[in-house]
Coordinates of C-alpha atoms in Angstrom, one line a residue:
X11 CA -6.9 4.4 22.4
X12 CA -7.1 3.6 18.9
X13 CA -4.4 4.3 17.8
X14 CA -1.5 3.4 20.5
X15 CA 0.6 0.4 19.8
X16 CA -1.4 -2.9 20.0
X17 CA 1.1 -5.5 21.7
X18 CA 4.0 -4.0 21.4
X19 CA 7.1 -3.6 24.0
X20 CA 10.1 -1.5 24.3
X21 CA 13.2 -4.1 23.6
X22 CA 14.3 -4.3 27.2
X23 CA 18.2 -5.0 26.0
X24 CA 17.8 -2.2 23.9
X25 CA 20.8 -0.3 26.1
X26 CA 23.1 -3.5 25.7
X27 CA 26.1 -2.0 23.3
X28 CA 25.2 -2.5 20.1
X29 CA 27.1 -5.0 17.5
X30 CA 29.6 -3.9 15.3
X31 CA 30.4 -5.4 12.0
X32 CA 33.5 -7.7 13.6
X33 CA 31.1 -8.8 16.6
X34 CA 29.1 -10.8 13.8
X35 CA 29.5 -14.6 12.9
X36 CA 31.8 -15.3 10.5
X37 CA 28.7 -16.3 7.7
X38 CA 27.6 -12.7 8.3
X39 CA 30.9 -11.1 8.3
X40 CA 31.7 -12.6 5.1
X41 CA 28.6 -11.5 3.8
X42 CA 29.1 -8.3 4.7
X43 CA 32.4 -8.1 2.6
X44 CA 31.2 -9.4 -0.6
X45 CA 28.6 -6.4 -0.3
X46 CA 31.4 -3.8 0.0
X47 CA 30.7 -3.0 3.7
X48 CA 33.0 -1.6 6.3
X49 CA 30.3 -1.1 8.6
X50 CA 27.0 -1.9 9.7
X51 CA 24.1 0.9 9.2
X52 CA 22.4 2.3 12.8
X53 CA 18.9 0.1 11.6
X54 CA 21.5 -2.9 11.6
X55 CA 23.3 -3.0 14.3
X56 CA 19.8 -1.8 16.4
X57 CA 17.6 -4.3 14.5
X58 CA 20.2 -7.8 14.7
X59 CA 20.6 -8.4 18.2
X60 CA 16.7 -9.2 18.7
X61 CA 16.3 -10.5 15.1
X62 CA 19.2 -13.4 15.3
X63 CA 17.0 -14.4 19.1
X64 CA 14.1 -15.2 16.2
X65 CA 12.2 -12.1 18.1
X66 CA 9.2 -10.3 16.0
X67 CA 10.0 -7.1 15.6
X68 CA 8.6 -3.9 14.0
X69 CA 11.3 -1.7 12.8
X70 CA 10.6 1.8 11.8
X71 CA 13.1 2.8 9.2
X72 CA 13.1 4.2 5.6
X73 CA 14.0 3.5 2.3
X74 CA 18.0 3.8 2.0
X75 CA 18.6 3.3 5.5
X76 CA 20.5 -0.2 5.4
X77 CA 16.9 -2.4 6.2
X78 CA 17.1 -5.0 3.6
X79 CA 20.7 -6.2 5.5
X80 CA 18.9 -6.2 8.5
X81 CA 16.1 -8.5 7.7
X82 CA 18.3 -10.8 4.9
X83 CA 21.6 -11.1 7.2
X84 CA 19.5 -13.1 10.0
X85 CA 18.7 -15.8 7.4
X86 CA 21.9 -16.6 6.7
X87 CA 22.5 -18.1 10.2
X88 CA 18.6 -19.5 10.2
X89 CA 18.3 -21.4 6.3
X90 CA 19.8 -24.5 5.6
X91 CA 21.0 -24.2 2.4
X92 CA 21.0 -27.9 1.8
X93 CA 17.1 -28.5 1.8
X94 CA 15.9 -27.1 -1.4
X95 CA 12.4 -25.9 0.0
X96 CA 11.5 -22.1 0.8
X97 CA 12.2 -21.2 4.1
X98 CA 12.0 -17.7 4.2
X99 CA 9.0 -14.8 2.4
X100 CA 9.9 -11.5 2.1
X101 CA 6.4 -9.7 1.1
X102 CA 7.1 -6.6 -0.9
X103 CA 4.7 -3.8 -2.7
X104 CA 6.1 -3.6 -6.1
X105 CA 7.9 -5.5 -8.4
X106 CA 10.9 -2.6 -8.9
X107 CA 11.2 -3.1 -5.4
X108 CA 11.2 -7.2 -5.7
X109 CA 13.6 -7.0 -7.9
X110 CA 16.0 -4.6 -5.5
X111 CA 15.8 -6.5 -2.7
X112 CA 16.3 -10.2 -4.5
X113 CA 19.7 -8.6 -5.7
X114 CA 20.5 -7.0 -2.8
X115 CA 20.0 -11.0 -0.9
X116 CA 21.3 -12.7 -3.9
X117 CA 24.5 -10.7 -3.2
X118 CA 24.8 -11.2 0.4
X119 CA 24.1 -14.9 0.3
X120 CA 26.7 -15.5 -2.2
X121 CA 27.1 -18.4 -4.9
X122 CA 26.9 -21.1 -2.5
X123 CA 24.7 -19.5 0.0
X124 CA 20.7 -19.6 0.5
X125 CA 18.9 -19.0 -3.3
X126 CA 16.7 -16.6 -4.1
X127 CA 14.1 -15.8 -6.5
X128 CA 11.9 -12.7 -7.2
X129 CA 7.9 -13.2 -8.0
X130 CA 5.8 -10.4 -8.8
X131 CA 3.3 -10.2 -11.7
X132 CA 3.3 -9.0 -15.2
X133 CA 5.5 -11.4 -16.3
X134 CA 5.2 -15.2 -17.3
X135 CA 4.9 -18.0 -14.4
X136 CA 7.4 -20.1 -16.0
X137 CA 10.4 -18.9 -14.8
X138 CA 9.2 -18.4 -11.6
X139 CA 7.8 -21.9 -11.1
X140 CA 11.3 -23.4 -12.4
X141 CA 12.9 -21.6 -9.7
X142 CA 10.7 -23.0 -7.0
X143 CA 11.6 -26.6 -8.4
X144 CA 15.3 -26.3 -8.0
X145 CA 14.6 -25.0 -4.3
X146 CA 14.9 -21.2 -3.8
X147 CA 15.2 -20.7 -0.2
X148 CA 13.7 -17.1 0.0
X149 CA 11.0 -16.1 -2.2
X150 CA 10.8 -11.8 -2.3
X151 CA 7.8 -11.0 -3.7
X152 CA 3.8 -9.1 -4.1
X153 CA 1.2 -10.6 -2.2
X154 CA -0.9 -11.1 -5.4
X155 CA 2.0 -13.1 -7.4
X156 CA 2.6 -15.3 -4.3
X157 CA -0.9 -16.1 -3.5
X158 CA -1.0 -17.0 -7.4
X159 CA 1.7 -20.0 -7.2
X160 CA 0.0 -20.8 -3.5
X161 CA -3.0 -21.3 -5.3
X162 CA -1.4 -23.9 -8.3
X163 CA 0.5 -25.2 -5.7
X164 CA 3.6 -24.6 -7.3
X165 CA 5.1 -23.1 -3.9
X166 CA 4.5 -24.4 -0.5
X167 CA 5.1 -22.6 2.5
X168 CA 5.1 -25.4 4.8
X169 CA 9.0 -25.3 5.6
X170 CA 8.7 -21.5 6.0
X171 CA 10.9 -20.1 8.9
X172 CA 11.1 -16.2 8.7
X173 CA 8.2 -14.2 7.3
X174 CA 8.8 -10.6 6.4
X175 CA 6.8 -7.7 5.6
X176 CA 8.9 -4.5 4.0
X177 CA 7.5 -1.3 3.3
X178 CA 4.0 -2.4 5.2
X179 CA 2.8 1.3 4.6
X180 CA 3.1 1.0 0.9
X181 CA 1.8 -2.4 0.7
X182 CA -1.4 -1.3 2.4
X183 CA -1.7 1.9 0.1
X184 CA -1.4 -0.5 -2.9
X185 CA -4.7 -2.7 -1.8
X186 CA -2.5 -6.3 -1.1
X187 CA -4.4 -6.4 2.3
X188 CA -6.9 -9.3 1.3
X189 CA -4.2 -10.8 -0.4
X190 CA -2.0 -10.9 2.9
X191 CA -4.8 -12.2 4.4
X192 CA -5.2 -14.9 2.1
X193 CA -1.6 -15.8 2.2
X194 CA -1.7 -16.3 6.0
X195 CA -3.9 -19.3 6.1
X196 CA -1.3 -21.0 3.6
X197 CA 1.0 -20.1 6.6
X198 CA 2.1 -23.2 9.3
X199 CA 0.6 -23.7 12.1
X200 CA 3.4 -23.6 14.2
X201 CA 4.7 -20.3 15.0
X202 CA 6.7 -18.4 12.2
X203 CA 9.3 -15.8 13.2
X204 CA 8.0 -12.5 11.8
X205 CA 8.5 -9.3 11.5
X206 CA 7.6 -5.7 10.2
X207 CA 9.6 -2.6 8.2
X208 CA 8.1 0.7 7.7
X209 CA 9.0 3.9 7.0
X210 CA 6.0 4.8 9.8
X211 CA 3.2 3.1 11.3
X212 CA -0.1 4.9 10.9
X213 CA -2.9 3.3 12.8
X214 CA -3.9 0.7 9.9
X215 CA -0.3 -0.2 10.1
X216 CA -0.4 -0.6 13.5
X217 CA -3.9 -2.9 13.4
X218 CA -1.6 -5.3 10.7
X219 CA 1.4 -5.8 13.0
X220 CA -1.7 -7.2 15.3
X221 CA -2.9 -9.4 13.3
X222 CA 0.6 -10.7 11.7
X223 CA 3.1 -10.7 15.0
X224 CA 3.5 -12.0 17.9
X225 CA 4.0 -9.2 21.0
X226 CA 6.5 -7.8 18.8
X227 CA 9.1 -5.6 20.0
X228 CA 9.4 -2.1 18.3
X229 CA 12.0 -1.0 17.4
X230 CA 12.7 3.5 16.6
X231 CA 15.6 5.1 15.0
X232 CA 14.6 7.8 17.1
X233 CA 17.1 6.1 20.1
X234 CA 15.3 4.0 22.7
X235 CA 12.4 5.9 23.0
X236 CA 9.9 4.1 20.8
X237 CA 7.9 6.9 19.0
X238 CA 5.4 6.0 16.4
X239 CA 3.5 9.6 16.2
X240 CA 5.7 11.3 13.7
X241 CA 5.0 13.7 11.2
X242 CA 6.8 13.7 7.8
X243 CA 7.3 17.0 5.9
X244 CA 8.0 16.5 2.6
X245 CA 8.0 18.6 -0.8
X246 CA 7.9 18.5 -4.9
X247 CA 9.0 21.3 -7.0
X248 CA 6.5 21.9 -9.7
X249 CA 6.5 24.3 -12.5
X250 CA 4.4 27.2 -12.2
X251 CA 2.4 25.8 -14.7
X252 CA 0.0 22.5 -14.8
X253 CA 0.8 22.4 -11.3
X254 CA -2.5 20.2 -11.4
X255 CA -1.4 17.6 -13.4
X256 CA 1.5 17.0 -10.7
X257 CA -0.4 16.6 -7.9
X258 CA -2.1 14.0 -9.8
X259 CA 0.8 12.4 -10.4
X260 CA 1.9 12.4 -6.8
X261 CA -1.4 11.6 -5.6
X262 CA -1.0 8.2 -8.0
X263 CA 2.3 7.0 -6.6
X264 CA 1.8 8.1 -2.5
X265 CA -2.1 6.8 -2.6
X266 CA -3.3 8.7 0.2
X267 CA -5.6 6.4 2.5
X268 CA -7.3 9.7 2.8
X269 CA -6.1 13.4 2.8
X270 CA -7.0 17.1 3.3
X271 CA -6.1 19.3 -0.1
X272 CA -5.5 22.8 1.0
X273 CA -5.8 25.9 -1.7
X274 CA -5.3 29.2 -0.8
X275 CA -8.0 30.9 -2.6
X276 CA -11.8 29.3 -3.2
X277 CA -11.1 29.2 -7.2
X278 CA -8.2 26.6 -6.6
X279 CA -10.9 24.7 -4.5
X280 CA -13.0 24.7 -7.4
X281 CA -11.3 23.9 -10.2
X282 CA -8.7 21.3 -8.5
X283 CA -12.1 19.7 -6.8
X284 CA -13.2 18.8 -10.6
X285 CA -10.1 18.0 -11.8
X286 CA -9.8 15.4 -9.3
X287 CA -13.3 14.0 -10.3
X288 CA -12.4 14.1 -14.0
X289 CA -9.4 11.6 -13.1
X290 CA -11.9 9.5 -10.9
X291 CA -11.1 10.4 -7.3
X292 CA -13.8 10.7 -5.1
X293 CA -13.1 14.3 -3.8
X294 CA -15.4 17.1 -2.8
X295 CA -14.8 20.6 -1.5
X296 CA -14.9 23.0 1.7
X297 CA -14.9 26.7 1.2
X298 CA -16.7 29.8 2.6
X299 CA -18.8 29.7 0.0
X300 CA -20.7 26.9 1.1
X301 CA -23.6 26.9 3.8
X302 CA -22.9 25.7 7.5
X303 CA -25.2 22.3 6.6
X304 CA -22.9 21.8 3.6
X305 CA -19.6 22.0 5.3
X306 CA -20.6 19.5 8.3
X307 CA -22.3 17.6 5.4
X308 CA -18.9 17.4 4.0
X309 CA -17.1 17.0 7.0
X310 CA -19.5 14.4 8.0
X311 CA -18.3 12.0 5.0
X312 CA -14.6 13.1 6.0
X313 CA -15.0 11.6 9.3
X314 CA -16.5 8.6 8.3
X315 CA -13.9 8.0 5.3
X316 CA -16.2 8.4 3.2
X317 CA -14.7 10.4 1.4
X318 CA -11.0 10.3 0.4
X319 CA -10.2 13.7 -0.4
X320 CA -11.0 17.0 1.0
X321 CA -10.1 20.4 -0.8
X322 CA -10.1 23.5 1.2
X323 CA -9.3 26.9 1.7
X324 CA -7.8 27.7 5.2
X325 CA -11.7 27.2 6.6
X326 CA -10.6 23.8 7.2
X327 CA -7.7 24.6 8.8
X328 CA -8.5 24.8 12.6
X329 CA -10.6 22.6 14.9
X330 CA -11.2 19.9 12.9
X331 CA -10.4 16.7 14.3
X332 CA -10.2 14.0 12.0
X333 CA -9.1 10.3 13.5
X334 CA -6.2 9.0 11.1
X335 CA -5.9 11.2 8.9
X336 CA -3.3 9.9 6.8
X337 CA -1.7 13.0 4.6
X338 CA -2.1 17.0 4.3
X339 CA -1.3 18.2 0.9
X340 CA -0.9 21.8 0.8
X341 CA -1.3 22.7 -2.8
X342 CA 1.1 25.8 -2.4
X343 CA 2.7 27.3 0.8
X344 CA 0.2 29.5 2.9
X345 CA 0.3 33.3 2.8
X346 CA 0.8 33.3 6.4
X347 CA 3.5 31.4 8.0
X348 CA 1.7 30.3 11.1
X349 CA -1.2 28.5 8.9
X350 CA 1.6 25.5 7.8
X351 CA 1.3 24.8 11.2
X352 CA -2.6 24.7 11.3
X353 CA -3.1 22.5 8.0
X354 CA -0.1 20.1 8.8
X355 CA -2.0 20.0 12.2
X356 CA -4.4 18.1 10.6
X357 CA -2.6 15.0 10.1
X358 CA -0.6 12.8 13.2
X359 CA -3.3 12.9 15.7
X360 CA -3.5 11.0 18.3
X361 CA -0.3 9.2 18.1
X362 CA -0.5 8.3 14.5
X363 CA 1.8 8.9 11.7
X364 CA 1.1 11.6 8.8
X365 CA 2.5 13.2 6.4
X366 CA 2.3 16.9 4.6
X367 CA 3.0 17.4 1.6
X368 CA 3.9 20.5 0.3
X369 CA 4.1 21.6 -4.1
X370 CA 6.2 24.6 -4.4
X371 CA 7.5 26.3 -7.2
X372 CA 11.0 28.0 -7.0
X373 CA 10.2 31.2 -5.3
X374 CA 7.9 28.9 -3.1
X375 CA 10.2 26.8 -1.4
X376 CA 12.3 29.2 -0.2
X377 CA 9.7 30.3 1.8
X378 CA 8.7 26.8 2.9
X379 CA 12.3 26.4 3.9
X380 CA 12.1 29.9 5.6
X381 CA 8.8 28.1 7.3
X382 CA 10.9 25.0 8.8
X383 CA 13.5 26.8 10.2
X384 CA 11.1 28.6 12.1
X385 CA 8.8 25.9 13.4
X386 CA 12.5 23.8 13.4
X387 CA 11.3 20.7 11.5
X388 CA 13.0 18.5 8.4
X389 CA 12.1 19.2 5.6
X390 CA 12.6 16.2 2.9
X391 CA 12.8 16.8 -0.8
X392 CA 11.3 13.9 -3.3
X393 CA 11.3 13.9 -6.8
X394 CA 8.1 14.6 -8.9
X395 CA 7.4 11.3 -10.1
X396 CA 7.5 11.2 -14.4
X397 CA 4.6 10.4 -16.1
X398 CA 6.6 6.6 -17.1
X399 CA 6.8 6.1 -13.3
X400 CA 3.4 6.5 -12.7
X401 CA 2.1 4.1 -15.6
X402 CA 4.3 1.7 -14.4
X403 CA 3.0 2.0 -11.1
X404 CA -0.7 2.0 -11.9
X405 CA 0.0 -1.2 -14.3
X406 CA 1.2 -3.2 -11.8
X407 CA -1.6 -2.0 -9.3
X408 CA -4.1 -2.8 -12.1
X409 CA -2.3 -5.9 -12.8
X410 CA -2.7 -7.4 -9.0
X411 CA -6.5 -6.0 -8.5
X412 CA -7.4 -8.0 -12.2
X413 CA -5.4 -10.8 -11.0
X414 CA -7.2 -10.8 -7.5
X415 CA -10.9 -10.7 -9.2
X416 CA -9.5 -14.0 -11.7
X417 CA -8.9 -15.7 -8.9
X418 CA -12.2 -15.2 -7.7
X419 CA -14.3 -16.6 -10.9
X420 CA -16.0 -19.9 -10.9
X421 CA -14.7 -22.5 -13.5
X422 CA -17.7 -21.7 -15.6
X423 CA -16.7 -17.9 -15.6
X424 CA -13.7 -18.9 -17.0
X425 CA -15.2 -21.1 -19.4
X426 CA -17.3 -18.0 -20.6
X427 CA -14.3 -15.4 -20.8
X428 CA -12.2 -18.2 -22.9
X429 CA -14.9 -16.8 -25.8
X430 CA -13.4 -13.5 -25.8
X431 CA -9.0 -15.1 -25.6
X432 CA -9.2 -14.9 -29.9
X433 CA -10.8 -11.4 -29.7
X434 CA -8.6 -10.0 -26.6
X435 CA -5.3 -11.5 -29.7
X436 CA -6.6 -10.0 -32.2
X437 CA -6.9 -6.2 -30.3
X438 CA -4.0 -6.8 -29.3
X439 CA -2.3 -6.8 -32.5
X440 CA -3.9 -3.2 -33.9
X441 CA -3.0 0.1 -32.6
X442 CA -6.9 0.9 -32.9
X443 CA -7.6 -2.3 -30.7
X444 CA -5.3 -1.5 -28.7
X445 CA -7.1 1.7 -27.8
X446 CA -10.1 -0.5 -27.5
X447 CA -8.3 -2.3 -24.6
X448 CA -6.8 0.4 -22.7
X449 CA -10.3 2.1 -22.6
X450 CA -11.6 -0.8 -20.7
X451 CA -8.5 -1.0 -18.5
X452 CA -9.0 2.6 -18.1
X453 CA -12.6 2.4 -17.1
X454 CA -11.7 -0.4 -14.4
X455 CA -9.0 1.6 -12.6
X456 CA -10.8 5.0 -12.4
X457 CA -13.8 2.6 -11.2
X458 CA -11.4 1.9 -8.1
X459 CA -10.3 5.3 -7.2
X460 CA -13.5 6.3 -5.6
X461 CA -13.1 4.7 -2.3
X462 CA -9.4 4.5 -0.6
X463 CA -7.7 1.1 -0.3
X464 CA -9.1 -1.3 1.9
X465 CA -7.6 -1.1 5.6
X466 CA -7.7 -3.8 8.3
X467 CA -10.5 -2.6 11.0
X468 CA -12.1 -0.1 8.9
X469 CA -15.8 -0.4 8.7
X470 CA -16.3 0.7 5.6
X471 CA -13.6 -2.4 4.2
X472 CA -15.8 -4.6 5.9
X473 CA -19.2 -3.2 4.2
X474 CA -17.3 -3.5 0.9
X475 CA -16.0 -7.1 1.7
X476 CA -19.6 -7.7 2.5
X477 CA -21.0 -6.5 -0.6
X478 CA -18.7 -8.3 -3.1
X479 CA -19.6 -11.6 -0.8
X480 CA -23.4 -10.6 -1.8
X481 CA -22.4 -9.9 -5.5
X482 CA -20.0 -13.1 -5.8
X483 CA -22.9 -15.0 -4.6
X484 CA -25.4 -13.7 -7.4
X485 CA -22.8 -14.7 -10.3
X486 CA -22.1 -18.1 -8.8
X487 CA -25.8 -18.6 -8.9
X488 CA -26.3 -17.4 -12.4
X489 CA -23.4 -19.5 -13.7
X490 CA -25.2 -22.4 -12.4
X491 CA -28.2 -24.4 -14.5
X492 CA -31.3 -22.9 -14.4
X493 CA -34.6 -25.5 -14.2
X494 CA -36.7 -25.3 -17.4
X495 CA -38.3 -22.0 -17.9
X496 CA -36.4 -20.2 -15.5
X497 CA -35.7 -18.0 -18.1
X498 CA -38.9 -17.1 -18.6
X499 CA -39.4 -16.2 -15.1
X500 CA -36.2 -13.9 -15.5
X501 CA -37.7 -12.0 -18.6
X502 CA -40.9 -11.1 -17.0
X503 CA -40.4 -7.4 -15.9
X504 CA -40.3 -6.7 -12.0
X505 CA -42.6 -4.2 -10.2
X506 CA -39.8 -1.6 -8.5
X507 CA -41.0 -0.9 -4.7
X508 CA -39.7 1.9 -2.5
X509 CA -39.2 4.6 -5.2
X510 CA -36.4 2.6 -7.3
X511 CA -34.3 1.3 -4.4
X512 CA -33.2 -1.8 -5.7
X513 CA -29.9 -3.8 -5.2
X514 CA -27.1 -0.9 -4.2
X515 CA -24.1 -3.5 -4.6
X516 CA -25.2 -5.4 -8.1
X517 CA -24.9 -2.7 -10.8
X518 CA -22.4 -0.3 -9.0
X519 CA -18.2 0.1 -9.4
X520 CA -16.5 -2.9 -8.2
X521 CA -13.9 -2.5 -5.5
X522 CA -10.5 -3.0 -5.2
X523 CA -10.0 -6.5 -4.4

């Protein structure tokens, strides 16, 4: 199946006792105190045993729960400290998180311990390169960033010993796939002990671990038993009002691979199904105002992920089985109680992860609370991202998917954009050019909502890979020189055949690289 865990085995000394904090070598213990610790966290003392053996792992574990430790303390017993090379990449989604996790290491290795250095883009290379010279040890940092320095040569992972991924869910919902495939042939040849934190592992999730580990071990907060079909149930309080605009804003920092919208009445499907056009998403609806051919229509594209986002009235709710189905977003608790349990069905299937998410108002979430009791599941409260959050999210996403398509130009690409370096200045300089600018910015995002990130193993990330390939090839060969009176030839209109077909992958959106 799909789905199940590709390569993966229980830990077989997972019933050994578990380490405490005075069990540890003295290099850990130590580092353990300048951090302020009196103990070590449950993912810690589960996760160390197999990681100081240089197992691969996959660790299931969230935000807060004590996972940078587990990945950073192993290192200190592993570097040498002495050779002033990188030895260890910790592979990171955002820069806000680069930065967390570079202070958290630069704490526990101390002044004379391992150095590290953050990398992540929107910021000038110097810096970063300067570090690299004087010999950080462990580089935390976004796939696009490293690939960048990989690329000028300015950081070689040749000496590399421990490779880490944190937050692989969030990485893939960024896009950095290509980009982590890019940085693995810049890997050694030898074998390089990896492994794999994430707050759940969805099938996609699953497929990377494949193609980045070696039989890794999983490892489950859930006890021994190794469990990676889990449903999250999560919430946001909204205002009663422009409760649109916040699932926008949700739907911008979570970046559903795909997901099932559920309204409970057919003018919510309407109007939220054209407000999520407006913003750029590719979404269409499913109510009972439609024909039978029209829903499996829609449901067809569902299936196919060809579509990313689904809004429905409870129609959709039952019977629908939709392969890795990555989020339910119930735009406000159902009337009845029974039906949460029908639309959060939706997602988890199969033995993948999901999540619901759930916008209630005040008076709402005591019902949905009422609802969980009931059904007895958790129910975790985030907080509705602020409009600042989001653009700082979206400019660093934008950031890496422009930064992905530079690398990609030919030398005489470059030469040709170096016409517009005076004019991109001058914009910059005028609060009416800079208008200008974030229009085109603007334009390229929304261009790249209208598919879900690229996913290893998905068909359709293939089809897209393929048609860039096709469309990369066509600019390469118009940046090279044409024979005399090739130009000609190009001016001299073309007859259309087959009704207008024409090339579907030349004039259309570009992907998200």
């Amino acid at each position: 199946m799909e789905n199940e865990t590709p390569n993966t085995t229980p830990d077989p000394e997972a019933e050994r006792p578990e380490p405490r904090l005075e069990d540890l070598p003295e290099v850990l213990r130590l580092a353990c105190e300048r951090a302020g610790w009196t103990a070590l966290t449950p993912v810690q003392s589960k996760a160390l045993p197999s990681l100081l053996e240089s197992r691969d792992m996959m660790v299931q574990a969230r935000t807060g729960s004590g996972k940078t430790g587990a990945f950073v303390l192993p290192m200190l017993s592993r570097l040498d400290a002495s050779r002033p090379e990188c030895q260890a990449l910790v592979l990171v989604p955002t820069r806000e998180l680069a930065t967390q996790v570079a202070r958290e290491a630069e704490m526990l290795c101390g002044p004379d311990g391992p150095r590290v250095v953050a990398v992540y883009g929107g910021v000038a290379y110097g810096p970063q390169i300067d570090a690299f010279k004087q010999g950080a040890h462990i580089v935390v940092g976004t796939p696009g960033r490293v690939l960048d320095h990989l690329l000028k040569r300015s950081l070689t992972l040749e000496h590399l010993r421990m490779l880490v991924f944190d937050e692989a869910d969030r990485m893939l919902s960024v896009g950095f796939y290509p980009d982590m495939k890019e940085v693995q042939r810049y890997l050694p040849k030898r074998r390089v002990h990896s492994s794999m934190f994430s707050a759940t592992y969805p099938g996609h999730v699953l497929r990377l671990a494949e193609e980045f580990l070696h039989e890794p071990r999983m490892l489950s907060l859930s006890g021994a038993h190794v469990s990676v079909a889990e449903i999250a149930h999560t919430y946001y309080e909204v205002p009663a009002m422009g409760r649109e605009r916040c699932l926008i804003r949700i739907i911008e920092l979570e970046q559903p691979a795909q997901a099932i919208i559920f309204c409970n009445k057919k003018s919510d499907v309407h109007f939220l199904t054209a407000v999520l056009q407006q913003f750029g998403y590719d979404a269409d609806e499913l109510s009972a105002d439609l024909t039978q051919a029209k829903r499996e229509q829609v449901l067809a594209r569902v299936r196919d992920k060809s579509l990313r986002f689904l809004v429905a009235t409870d129609v959709a709710g039952r019977g629908i089985d939709i392969p890795d189905l990555s989020h339910v977003i119930l735009y406000e608790p159902p009337e009845d109680r029974e039906a949460y349990i029908h639309r959060s069905g939706r997602t988890g299937r199969a033995g993948a992860s999901g999540e619901v998410i759930s916008l209630v108002d005040v008076i709402q979430k005591l019902e949905l609370v009422r609802i969980a009791r009931l059904y007895s599941f958790e129910l975790i409260r985030r907080e509705l991202p602020s409009d600042e959050s989001v653009s700082e999210v979206v400019a660093e996403r934008l950031s890496s998917m422009l930064e992905a398509e530079l690398r990609s130009k030919t030398p005489l690409a470059r030469e040709r954009m170096r016409r517009f370096l005076p004019l991109a200045g001058k914009l910059a300089e005028e609060a009416d050019g800079r208008m200008l600018l974030a229009m085109l910015l603007d334009e390229r995002y929304q261009g790249s909502l209208t598919a879900a990130p690229a996913l290893p193993g998905e068909r359709s990330g293939r089809r897209n890979e393929r048609r860039n390939e096709n469309r990369d090839e066509r600019r390469d060969e118009g940046d090279r020189p044409r024979p005399e009176g090739a130009a000609k030839r190009r001016r001299r209109p073309r007859k259309r055949r087959g009704g207008g077909g024409g090339d579907q992958g030349g004039g259309g959106q570009d992907r998200q690289d």
